[in-house]
PDB file of C-alpha atoms in Angstrom:
ATOM      1  CA  UNK A   1      79.163 125.396  98.669  1.00 66.00           C
ATOM      2  CA  UNK A   2      79.329 124.050  95.112  1.00 87.00           C
ATOM      3  CA  UNK A   3      81.937 121.366  94.477  1.00 92.00           C
ATOM      4  CA  UNK A   4      83.531 120.845  91.077  1.00 95.00           C
ATOM      5  CA  UNK A   5      86.410 118.647  89.960  1.00 96.00           C
ATOM      6  CA  UNK A   6      89.501 118.864  87.775  1.00 95.00           C
ATOM      7  CA  UNK A   7      91.925 116.126  86.700  1.00 95.00           C
ATOM      8  CA  UNK A   8      95.538 117.264  86.939  1.00 94.00           C
ATOM      9  CA  UNK A   9      98.962 115.806  86.388  1.00 94.00           C
ATOM     10  CA  UNK A  10     100.520 115.279  89.811  1.00 93.00           C
ATOM     11  CA  UNK A  11     103.632 117.222  88.767  1.00 93.00           C
ATOM     12  CA  UNK A  12     101.588 120.241  87.667  1.00 94.00           C
ATOM     13  CA  UNK A  13      99.560 120.193  90.888  1.00 95.00           C
ATOM     14  CA  UNK A  14     102.808 120.030  92.911  1.00 94.00           C
ATOM     15  CA  UNK A  15     104.100 123.084  91.023  1.00 94.00           C
ATOM     16  CA  UNK A  16     100.812 124.890  91.683  1.00 94.00           C
ATOM     17  CA  UNK A  17     101.138 124.247  95.408  1.00 94.00           C
ATOM     18  CA  UNK A  18     104.577 125.846  95.304  1.00 93.00           C
ATOM     19  CA  UNK A  19     103.433 128.902  93.330  1.00 93.00           C
ATOM     20  CA  UNK A  20     100.012 129.207  94.984  1.00 93.00           C
ATOM     21  CA  UNK A  21      97.942 128.928  91.792  1.00 94.00           C
ATOM     22  CA  UNK A  22      97.105 126.301  89.155  1.00 95.00           C
ATOM     23  CA  UNK A  23      97.090 127.456  85.524  1.00 94.00           C
ATOM     24  CA  UNK A  24      96.651 124.321  83.395  1.00 94.00           C
ATOM     25  CA  UNK A  25      93.422 124.296  81.398  1.00 92.00           C
ATOM     26  CA  UNK A  26      93.395 120.631  80.419  1.00 92.00           C
ATOM     27  CA  UNK A  27      95.861 117.979  79.273  1.00 90.00           C
ATOM     28  CA  UNK A  28      98.491 119.725  77.153  1.00 89.00           C
ATOM     29  CA  UNK A  29      96.760 123.131  77.221  1.00 91.00           C
ATOM     30  CA  UNK A  30      97.411 126.108  79.483  1.00 92.00           C
ATOM     31  CA  UNK A  31      94.953 128.653  80.858  1.00 94.00           C
ATOM     32  CA  UNK A  32      96.557 131.307  78.614  1.00 93.00           C
ATOM     33  CA  UNK A  33      95.958 129.147  75.528  1.00 92.00           C
ATOM     34  CA  UNK A  34      92.412 128.024  76.350  1.00 90.00           C
ATOM     35  CA  UNK A  35      91.067 131.063  78.208  1.00 93.00           C
ATOM     36  CA  UNK A  36      89.608 129.004  81.071  1.00 94.00           C
ATOM     37  CA  UNK A  37      90.261 125.884  83.151  1.00 95.00           C
ATOM     38  CA  UNK A  38      88.138 122.845  82.302  1.00 94.00           C
ATOM     39  CA  UNK A  39      86.269 121.311  85.245  1.00 94.00           C
ATOM     40  CA  UNK A  40      83.574 118.701  85.819  1.00 94.00           C
ATOM     41  CA  UNK A  41      80.674 117.995  88.119  1.00 93.00           C
ATOM     42  CA  UNK A  42      80.537 114.903  90.332  1.00 91.00           C
ATOM     43  CA  UNK A  43      78.822 112.787  87.683  1.00 92.00           C
ATOM     44  CA  UNK A  44      81.164 113.866  84.866  1.00 92.00           C
ATOM     45  CA  UNK A  45      84.787 113.520  85.935  1.00 93.00           C
ATOM     46  CA  UNK A  46      85.034 109.727  85.481  1.00 91.00           C
ATOM     47  CA  UNK A  47      83.876 110.011  81.864  1.00 91.00           C
ATOM     48  CA  UNK A  48      86.393 112.818  81.271  1.00 91.00           C
ATOM     49  CA  UNK A  49      89.125 110.636  82.764  1.00 91.00           C
ATOM     50  CA  UNK A  50      88.205 107.650  80.581  1.00 90.00           C
ATOM     51  CA  UNK A  51      87.948 109.714  77.395  1.00 89.00           C
ATOM     52  CA  UNK A  52      90.910 112.067  77.649  1.00 89.00           C
ATOM     53  CA  UNK A  53      93.308 110.596  80.237  1.00 90.00           C
ATOM     54  CA  UNK A  54      93.158 106.833  79.624  1.00 86.00           C
ATOM     55  CA  UNK A  55      96.535 106.865  77.883  1.00 88.00           C
ATOM     56  CA  UNK A  56      98.294 109.021  80.455  1.00 89.00           C
ATOM     57  CA  UNK A  57     100.959 107.097  82.369  1.00 88.00           C
ATOM     58  CA  UNK A  58     102.062 109.995  84.584  1.00 90.00           C
ATOM     59  CA  UNK A  59     100.404 110.071  88.027  1.00 92.00           C
ATOM     60  CA  UNK A  60      97.138 112.003  88.162  1.00 93.00           C
ATOM     61  CA  UNK A  61      95.312 113.722  91.004  1.00 94.00           C
ATOM     62  CA  UNK A  62      91.629 114.556  91.237  1.00 95.00           C
ATOM     63  CA  UNK A  63      91.254 118.123  92.500  1.00 95.00           C
ATOM     64  CA  UNK A  64      88.093 118.816  94.496  1.00 95.00           C
ATOM     65  CA  UNK A  65      87.353 122.532  94.260  1.00 95.00           C
ATOM     66  CA  UNK A  66      85.120 124.639  96.507  1.00 94.00           C
ATOM     67  CA  UNK A  67      83.694 127.329  94.217  1.00 93.00           C
ATOM     68  CA  UNK A  68      82.985 129.565  97.235  1.00 92.00           C
ATOM     69  CA  UNK A  69      86.757 129.946  97.621  1.00 93.00           C
ATOM     70  CA  UNK A  70      87.301 131.108  94.027  1.00 93.00           C
ATOM     71  CA  UNK A  71      87.744 134.774  93.149  1.00 91.00           C
ATOM     72  CA  UNK A  72      87.037 134.246  89.434  1.00 92.00           C
ATOM     73  CA  UNK A  73      83.806 133.327  87.585  1.00 93.00           C
ATOM     74  CA  UNK A  74      82.690 129.724  87.014  1.00 94.00           C
ATOM     75  CA  UNK A  75      80.463 129.382  83.937  1.00 93.00           C
ATOM     76  CA  UNK A  76      78.522 126.292  82.815  1.00 92.00           C
ATOM     77  CA  UNK A  77      79.071 125.944  79.083  1.00 91.00           C
ATOM     78  CA  UNK A  78      78.824 123.223  76.407  1.00 89.00           C
ATOM     79  CA  UNK A  79      82.039 121.332  75.717  1.00 77.00           C
ATOM     80  CA  UNK A  80      81.716 122.209  72.030  1.00 75.00           C
ATOM     81  CA  UNK A  81      79.346 123.676  69.436  1.00 78.00           C
ATOM     82  CA  UNK A  82      76.064 121.795  69.322  1.00 77.00           C
ATOM     83  CA  UNK A  83      76.693 119.851  72.552  1.00 80.00           C
ATOM     84  CA  UNK A  84      73.793 119.678  74.997  1.00 84.00           C
ATOM     85  CA  UNK A  85      75.857 118.726  78.050  1.00 89.00           C
ATOM     86  CA  UNK A  86      77.476 121.604  79.891  1.00 93.00           C
ATOM     87  CA  UNK A  87      80.635 121.635  82.007  1.00 94.00           C
ATOM     88  CA  UNK A  88      81.867 124.178  84.578  1.00 93.00           C
ATOM     89  CA  UNK A  89      84.650 126.402  83.224  1.00 94.00           C
ATOM     90  CA  UNK A  90      86.860 128.411  85.587  1.00 95.00           C
ATOM     91  CA  UNK A  91      87.687 131.773  84.006  1.00 95.00           C
ATOM     92  CA  UNK A  92      90.941 132.549  85.729  1.00 94.00           C
ATOM     93  CA  UNK A  93      93.731 131.107  87.833  1.00 94.00           C
ATOM     94  CA  UNK A  94      92.767 128.408  90.328  1.00 95.00           C
ATOM     95  CA  UNK A  95      94.136 129.315  93.777  1.00 94.00           C
ATOM     96  CA  UNK A  96      95.665 126.304  95.498  1.00 94.00           C
ATOM     97  CA  UNK A  97      93.681 127.299  98.600  1.00 93.00           C
ATOM     98  CA  UNK A  98      90.392 126.656  96.740  1.00 93.00           C
ATOM     99  CA  UNK A  99      91.297 122.964  96.332  1.00 94.00           C
ATOM    100  CA  UNK A 100      89.845 121.324  99.434  1.00 94.00           C
ATOM    101  CA  UNK A 101      91.087 117.851  98.518  1.00 93.00           C
ATOM    102  CA  UNK A 102      93.539 116.300  96.049  1.00 93.00           C
ATOM    103  CA  UNK A 103      93.128 112.555  95.572  1.00 92.00           C
ATOM    104  CA  UNK A 104      95.908 110.592  93.840  1.00 92.00           C
ATOM    105  CA  UNK A 105      94.636 108.324  91.049  1.00 87.00           C
ATOM    106  CA  UNK A 106      96.682 105.181  90.506  1.00 68.00           C
ATOM    107  CA  UNK A 107      97.524 104.892  86.798  1.00 55.00           C
ATOM    108  CA  UNK A 108      97.572 101.076  86.799  1.00 47.00           C
ATOM    109  CA  UNK A 109      94.189 100.662  88.468  1.00 44.00           C
ATOM    110  CA  UNK A 110      92.658 103.925  87.298  1.00 47.00           C
ATOM    111  CA  UNK A 111      89.821 102.471  85.230  1.00 43.00           C
ATOM    112  CA  UNK A 112      88.605 100.243  88.075  1.00 41.00           C
ATOM    113  CA  UNK A 113      89.593 101.582  91.458  1.00 40.00           C
ATOM    114  CA  UNK A 114      88.794 105.272  91.090  1.00 40.00           C
ATOM    115  CA  UNK A 115      85.079 104.561  90.663  1.00 39.00           C
ATOM    116  CA  UNK A 116      84.856 102.147  93.596  1.00 37.00           C
ATOM    117  CA  UNK A 117      87.808 102.584  95.912  1.00 37.00           C
ATOM    118  CA  UNK A 118      88.673 106.289  95.833  1.00 40.00           C
ATOM    119  CA  UNK A 119      88.919 107.699  99.373  1.00 41.00           C
ATOM    120  CA  UNK A 120      85.332 108.266 100.429  1.00 38.00           C
ATOM    121  CA  UNK A 121      86.054 111.704 101.826  1.00 41.00           C
ATOM    122  CA  UNK A 122      87.951 112.830  98.740  1.00 41.00           C
ATOM    123  CA  UNK A 123      85.594 111.745  95.963  1.00 40.00           C
ATOM    124  CA  UNK A 124      82.374 110.177  97.326  1.00 40.00           C
ATOM    125  CA  UNK A 125      80.551 111.209  94.190  1.00 40.00           C
ATOM    126  CA  UNK A 126      82.112 108.318  92.222  1.00 38.00           C
ATOM    127  CA  UNK A 127      79.914 105.931  94.202  1.00 36.00           C
ATOM    128  CA  UNK A 128      77.127 108.278  95.267  1.00 39.00           C
ATOM    129  CA  UNK A 129      76.334 110.024  91.992  1.00 39.00           C
ATOM    130  CA  UNK A 130      74.138 107.236  90.516  1.00 42.00           C
ATOM    131  CA  UNK A 131      71.925 106.931  93.602  1.00 41.00           C
ATOM    132  CA  UNK A 132      71.945 110.369  95.196  1.00 43.00           C
ATOM    133  CA  UNK A 133      73.697 113.676  95.608  1.00 43.00           C
ATOM    134  CA  UNK A 134      77.304 113.582  96.859  1.00 43.00           C
ATOM    135  CA  UNK A 135      78.038 114.816 100.323  1.00 44.00           C
ATOM    136  CA  UNK A 136      80.022 118.039  99.902  1.00 46.00           C
ATOM    137  CA  UNK A 137      83.120 118.688 101.954  1.00 47.00           C
ATOM    138  CA  UNK A 138      82.754 121.227 104.722  1.00 50.00           C
ATOM    139  CA  UNK A 139      83.914 124.683 103.696  1.00 53.00           C
ATOM    140  CA  UNK A 140      86.638 126.536 105.613  1.00 60.00           C
ATOM    141  CA  UNK A 141      84.280 129.342 106.640  1.00 61.00           C
ATOM    142  CA  UNK A 142      81.734 126.921 108.093  1.00 64.00           C
ATOM    143  CA  UNK A 143      84.416 125.072 110.093  1.00 63.00           C
ATOM    144  CA  UNK A 144      85.856 128.409 111.285  1.00 65.00           C
ATOM    145  CA  UNK A 145      82.537 129.729 112.582  1.00 69.00           C
ATOM    146  CA  UNK A 146      81.679 126.389 114.211  1.00 71.00           C
ATOM    147  CA  UNK A 147      84.942 126.480 116.162  1.00 74.00           C
ATOM    148  CA  UNK A 148      84.453 130.151 117.020  1.00 77.00           C
ATOM    149  CA  UNK A 149      80.982 129.527 118.462  1.00 77.00           C
ATOM    150  CA  UNK A 150      82.296 126.575 120.453  1.00 73.00           C
ATOM    151  CA  UNK A 151      85.032 128.735 121.995  1.00 77.00           C
ATOM    152  CA  UNK A 152      82.527 131.516 122.782  1.00 81.00           C
ATOM    153  CA  UNK A 153      80.333 128.924 124.504  1.00 81.00           C
ATOM    154  CA  UNK A 154      83.303 127.855 126.657  1.00 75.00           C
ATOM    155  CA  UNK A 155      83.937 131.502 127.596  1.00 83.00           C
ATOM    156  CA  UNK A 156      80.288 131.902 128.587  1.00 86.00           C
ATOM    157  CA  UNK A 157      80.622 128.767 130.721  1.00 81.00           C
ATOM    158  CA  UNK A 158      83.561 130.279 132.629  1.00 79.00           C
ATOM    159  CA  UNK A 159      81.794 133.629 133.116  1.00 88.00           C
ATOM    160  CA  UNK A 160      78.571 131.934 134.179  1.00 85.00           C
ATOM    161  CA  UNK A 161      80.415 129.770 136.708  1.00 79.00           C
ATOM    162  CA  UNK A 162      82.130 132.880 138.088  1.00 77.00           C
ATOM    163  CA  UNK A 163      78.813 134.730 138.496  1.00 85.00           C
ATOM    164  CA  UNK A 164      77.248 131.707 140.143  1.00 85.00           C
ATOM    165  CA  UNK A 165      80.181 131.437 142.542  1.00 76.00           C
ATOM    166  CA  UNK A 166      79.925 135.143 143.354  1.00 78.00           C
ATOM    167  CA  UNK A 167      76.222 134.761 144.108  1.00 81.00           C
ATOM    168  CA  UNK A 168      76.856 131.799 146.412  1.00 84.00           C
ATOM    169  CA  UNK A 169      79.735 133.644 148.113  1.00 76.00           C
ATOM    170  CA  UNK A 170      77.505 136.644 148.771  1.00 78.00           C
ATOM    171  CA  UNK A 171      74.939 134.486 150.571  1.00 83.00           C
ATOM    172  CA  UNK A 172      77.682 132.937 152.730  1.00 79.00           C
ATOM    173  CA  UNK A 173      79.532 136.122 153.613  1.00 74.00           C
ATOM    174  CA  UNK A 174      79.003 139.735 152.644  1.00 69.00           C
ATOM    175  CA  UNK A 175      82.603 140.592 153.557  1.00 70.00           C
ATOM    176  CA  UNK A 176      84.797 139.226 150.790  1.00 71.00           C
ATOM    177  CA  UNK A 177      82.495 136.340 149.967  1.00 74.00           C
ATOM    178  CA  UNK A 178      81.635 137.721 146.538  1.00 76.00           C
ATOM    179  CA  UNK A 179      85.285 137.871 145.455  1.00 81.00           C
ATOM    180  CA  UNK A 180      86.237 134.465 146.833  1.00 81.00           C
ATOM    181  CA  UNK A 181      83.094 132.847 145.465  1.00 76.00           C
ATOM    182  CA  UNK A 182      83.580 134.487 142.057  1.00 75.00           C
ATOM    183  CA  UNK A 183      87.202 133.346 141.782  1.00 84.00           C
ATOM    184  CA  UNK A 184      86.298 129.833 142.884  1.00 86.00           C
ATOM    185  CA  UNK A 185      83.465 129.683 140.365  1.00 78.00           C
ATOM    186  CA  UNK A 186      85.712 130.901 137.544  1.00 83.00           C
ATOM    187  CA  UNK A 187      88.346 128.305 138.478  1.00 85.00           C
ATOM    188  CA  UNK A 188      85.739 125.538 138.357  1.00 84.00           C
ATOM    189  CA  UNK A 189      84.484 126.930 135.029  1.00 76.00           C
ATOM    190  CA  UNK A 190      88.008 126.997 133.588  1.00 81.00           C
ATOM    191  CA  UNK A 191      88.599 123.372 134.583  1.00 83.00           C
ATOM    192  CA  UNK A 192      85.296 122.320 132.996  1.00 80.00           C
ATOM    193  CA  UNK A 193      86.009 124.353 129.838  1.00 74.00           C
ATOM    194  CA  UNK A 194      89.493 122.840 129.496  1.00 77.00           C
ATOM    195  CA  UNK A 195      88.069 119.330 129.869  1.00 78.00           C
ATOM    196  CA  UNK A 196      85.435 120.004 127.193  1.00 74.00           C
ATOM    197  CA  UNK A 197      88.050 121.527 124.868  1.00 71.00           C
ATOM    198  CA  UNK A 198      90.392 118.523 125.237  1.00 74.00           C
ATOM    199  CA  UNK A 199      87.518 116.082 124.739  1.00 75.00           C
ATOM    200  CA  UNK A 200      86.379 117.847 121.551  1.00 68.00           C
ATOM    201  CA  UNK A 201      89.825 118.052 119.955  1.00 61.00           C
ATOM    202  CA  UNK A 202      90.971 114.603 120.994  1.00 57.00           C
ATOM    203  CA  UNK A 203      88.888 113.137 118.090  1.00 46.00           C
TER     204      UNK A 203
END
């Protein structure tokens, strides 16, 4: 997963959540006018904020975008002719579902607190960028498959307990022992699986 960032007016982000897509390119410019949505990497968004948004009094949010969830191209390009530094540009509408985190930025304390006190899960790169790579947020697909494999493992536990019970029942009695042992084993497996499931999701 590649993570990029975009500074948005809170009101425009709220409207995007209602409509399902964000279409503002940058402050005062729409996607239709600009042709793409301006974005930044982890080590760039604070400078963009200080240069272009320092006079904005309306509440801002920092959008953290998972590029794997975009269905439009993201192109690294210079900010202007002759510039060496490149920025990610999103060539199309930004689906609200591709924004994995939206961190409010306090206008009064924006210049100080966003670099040091932004929620560590929402924008760790403000503190981590100078010393190392930021820890990316977990993508939806990775979390989905992790949960799926966990549930499959619980199912295997129940089946395995049932087979073990059937084997024990067969050694005790050949007349009905397999069925009773299998049901008993599955019941024990279900209890164990339920306990593991509750323990995992209680966090």
